[in-house]
Short mmCIF file of C-alpha atoms in Angstrom, two decimals:
data_model
loop_
_atom_site.label_atom_id
_atom_site.label_comp_id
_atom_site.label_asym_id
_atom_site.label_seq_id
_atom_site.Cartn_x
_atom_site.Cartn_y
_atom_site.Cartn_z
CA MET J 223 103.71 2.11 -135.76
CA LYS J 224 101.11 0.45 -133.54
CA LYS J 225 103.24 -2.70 -133.34
CA ALA J 226 106.31 -0.69 -132.30
CA VAL J 227 104.35 1.06 -129.53
CA LEU J 228 102.88 -2.25 -128.33
CA ILE J 229 106.29 -3.94 -128.36
CA ALA J 230 107.85 -1.01 -126.44
CA PHE J 231 105.01 -1.09 -123.94
CA ALA J 232 105.33 -4.85 -123.49
CA LEU J 233 109.11 -4.57 -122.99
CA LEU J 234 108.70 -1.76 -120.50
CA LEU J 235 106.09 -3.73 -118.57
CA GLY J 236 108.25 -6.87 -118.66
CA PHE J 237 111.39 -5.10 -117.43
CA ASN J 238 109.41 -3.43 -114.68
CA THR J 239 107.99 -6.75 -113.49
CA TYR J 240 111.40 -8.43 -113.66
CA ALA J 241 113.03 -5.61 -111.69
CA GLN J 242 110.53 -5.95 -108.84
CA THR J 243 111.26 -9.61 -108.19
CA ARG J 244 114.15 -10.32 -105.82
CA ARG J 245 116.77 -12.58 -107.29
CA ASP J 246 120.22 -13.73 -106.24
CA ARG J 247 123.34 -13.66 -108.44
CA MET J 248 122.31 -16.77 -110.35
CA GLY J 249 118.87 -15.36 -111.20
CA ASN J 250 116.98 -17.56 -108.75
CA PRO J 251 114.21 -15.96 -106.71
CA VAL J 252 115.21 -15.13 -103.16
CA VAL J 253 112.97 -16.74 -100.58
CA PRO J 254 113.07 -15.08 -97.16
CA ARG J 255 113.83 -17.55 -94.39
CA GLU J 256 112.99 -17.68 -90.72
CA PRO J 257 115.88 -17.04 -88.32
CA THR J 258 117.26 -20.07 -86.51
CA GLU J 259 117.16 -20.52 -82.74
CA LYS J 260 120.87 -19.77 -82.58
CA GLU J 261 120.42 -16.48 -84.45
CA ILE J 262 117.51 -15.50 -82.19
CA ALA J 263 119.53 -16.27 -79.05
CA LYS J 264 122.51 -14.34 -80.40
CA ARG J 265 120.32 -11.32 -81.19
CA LYS J 266 118.72 -11.39 -77.72
CA GLN J 267 122.18 -11.51 -76.14
CA MET J 268 123.33 -8.56 -78.24
CA ILE J 269 120.25 -6.58 -77.18
CA GLU J 270 120.83 -7.40 -73.51
CA ASP J 271 124.51 -6.40 -73.73
CA ARG J 272 123.58 -3.14 -75.44
CA ARG J 273 120.97 -2.40 -72.78
CA LYS J 274 123.53 -2.97 -69.99
CA GLU J 275 125.99 -0.66 -71.73
CA TYR J 276 123.29 2.01 -72.17
CA ILE J 277 122.34 1.91 -68.48
CA THR J 278 126.00 1.94 -67.41
CA ASN J 279 126.63 5.01 -69.56
CA PHE J 280 123.58 6.67 -68.03
CA LEU J 281 124.74 5.91 -64.48
CA THR J 282 128.06 7.69 -65.11
CA THR J 283 126.15 10.97 -65.53
CA LEU J 284 124.55 10.77 -62.08
CA GLU J 285 125.89 12.42 -58.93
CA ALA J 286 124.71 9.63 -56.62
CA ASP J 287 126.98 7.34 -54.61
CA ASP J 288 127.56 3.67 -55.49
CA PHE J 289 124.70 2.36 -53.35
CA GLN J 290 122.22 4.79 -54.89
CA LYS J 291 123.50 4.01 -58.38
CA GLU J 292 122.94 0.29 -57.80
CA ILE J 293 119.36 0.93 -56.69
CA ILE J 294 118.78 3.22 -59.68
CA LYS J 295 120.25 0.56 -61.99
CA GLN J 296 117.82 -2.05 -60.65
CA LYS J 297 114.86 0.32 -60.98
CA VAL J 298 115.80 1.29 -64.56
CA ASN J 299 116.21 -2.38 -65.51
CA SER J 300 112.81 -3.24 -64.03
CA PHE J 301 111.30 -0.21 -65.78
CA PHE J 302 112.55 -1.37 -69.17
CA ASP J 303 111.33 -4.92 -68.49
CA GLU J 304 107.85 -3.70 -67.53
CA LYS J 305 107.68 -1.33 -70.49
CA LEU J 306 108.64 -4.17 -72.83
CA ALA J 307 105.91 -6.32 -71.28
CA ILE J 308 103.37 -3.53 -71.87
CA LEU J 309 104.51 -3.17 -75.48
CA LYS J 310 104.14 -6.92 -76.05
CA THR J 311 100.66 -6.96 -74.50
CA ARG J 312 97.81 -6.78 -76.95
CA PHE J 313 95.47 -3.85 -76.31
CA ASP J 314 92.15 -3.11 -77.98
CA ARG J 315 93.11 0.52 -78.55
CA ILE J 316 96.39 2.38 -78.87
CA ILE J 317 95.21 4.87 -76.26
CA GLU J 318 95.06 2.10 -73.64
CA ARG J 319 98.69 1.18 -74.33
CA GLN J 320 99.74 4.83 -74.13
CA GLU J 321 97.91 5.25 -70.82
CA ALA J 322 99.57 2.13 -69.40
CA ILE J 323 103.01 3.42 -70.41
CA LYS J 324 102.25 6.88 -68.98
CA LYS J 325 101.11 5.32 -65.69
CA LEU J 326 104.30 3.24 -65.55
CA GLU J 327 106.45 6.31 -66.20
CA ASP J 328 104.64 8.31 -63.50
CA THR J 329 104.62 5.67 -60.76
CA HIS J 330 107.71 3.51 -61.23
CA PHE J 331 110.31 5.94 -59.85
CA VAL J 332 108.20 7.53 -57.09
CA GLU J 333 110.09 5.91 -54.20
CA LEU J 334 113.42 7.05 -55.67
CA GLU J 335 112.46 10.72 -55.32
CA GLU J 336 113.19 10.62 -51.57
CA LEU J 337 116.46 8.74 -52.02
CA ILE J 338 118.23 10.72 -54.75
CA SER J 339 118.82 14.37 -55.59
CA GLU J 340 116.44 16.45 -57.66
CA ASN J 341 119.02 16.81 -60.44
CA ASP J 342 119.41 13.03 -60.72
CA MET J 343 115.63 12.64 -60.78
CA LYS J 344 115.47 15.07 -63.72
CA LYS J 345 118.05 12.95 -65.53
CA ILE J 346 115.98 9.82 -64.91
CA LYS J 347 112.89 11.59 -66.30
CA GLU J 348 114.93 12.51 -69.40
CA LEU J 349 115.99 8.88 -69.74
CA ILE J 350 112.46 7.49 -69.64
CA GLN J 351 111.27 10.16 -72.07
CA GLY J 352 114.07 9.18 -74.49
CA ASP J 353 116.02 12.44 -74.23
CA PHE J 354 119.23 10.90 -72.83
CA ASP J 355 122.13 11.64 -75.20
CA GLU J 356 124.49 8.70 -74.93
CA LYS J 357 126.80 10.10 -77.62
CA GLU J 358 127.86 12.92 -75.29
CA VAL J 359 128.76 10.44 -72.55
CA LYS J 360 130.81 8.32 -74.95
CA LYS J 361 132.56 11.43 -76.25
CA LYS J 362 133.50 12.52 -72.71
CA LYS J 363 134.78 9.01 -71.90
CA ARG J 364 136.90 9.02 -75.04
CA LYS J 365 138.34 12.46 -74.24
CA LYS J 366 139.11 11.41 -70.68
CA ARG J 367 140.81 8.22 -71.88
CA ASN J 368 142.88 10.15 -74.43
CA LYS J 369 143.79 12.73 -71.78
CA ASP J 370 144.95 9.99 -69.39
CA LYS J 371 147.10 8.40 -72.12
CA GLY J 372 148.67 11.70 -73.16
#
C-alpha cells in the first residue's frame, strides 16, 4: 500500500513538473528569443500609425475649425511624447512620477484655453484622463459611410 501511494505521488509530481515546462510540438523546450531590429521597427511603426489614427478620430469630435484642429493635433502629439518621456524616466518614488504627469496634464494645454471653445477643452481633458471613447466615433463613421452608400 505504501509503495502504491509513493508511486502515485511520484507520478503526480512528475506530471506536474512536466506540465509546467514549455515545450514545442517535438517535445523540445521553448527558449524565448529577443525580437529582431526589424520586428522592433515594425512594432514602433504600428504604434505610431495607431496613435495617428487615435488622434484623428479624436479631432473629428471637436467643433473647432481646421486651423484650430491642426494646433490641437500638434499639442496632443507633443503631450503624448512628453508623457512617454516621463514614463521612461526613472524616478525614486512613484509619487514623483505621478506628480510630474499631473503637472504636465495641468500645464500643457493652458494656452489652448483662450483659442478653443470650452466644450472642446472639456473633450481634451477627457482625452488626457483616458475617458475618450473611440468606439463611439468609429461607430458613427461606419453609420455615416453606410448611410452615404445606401
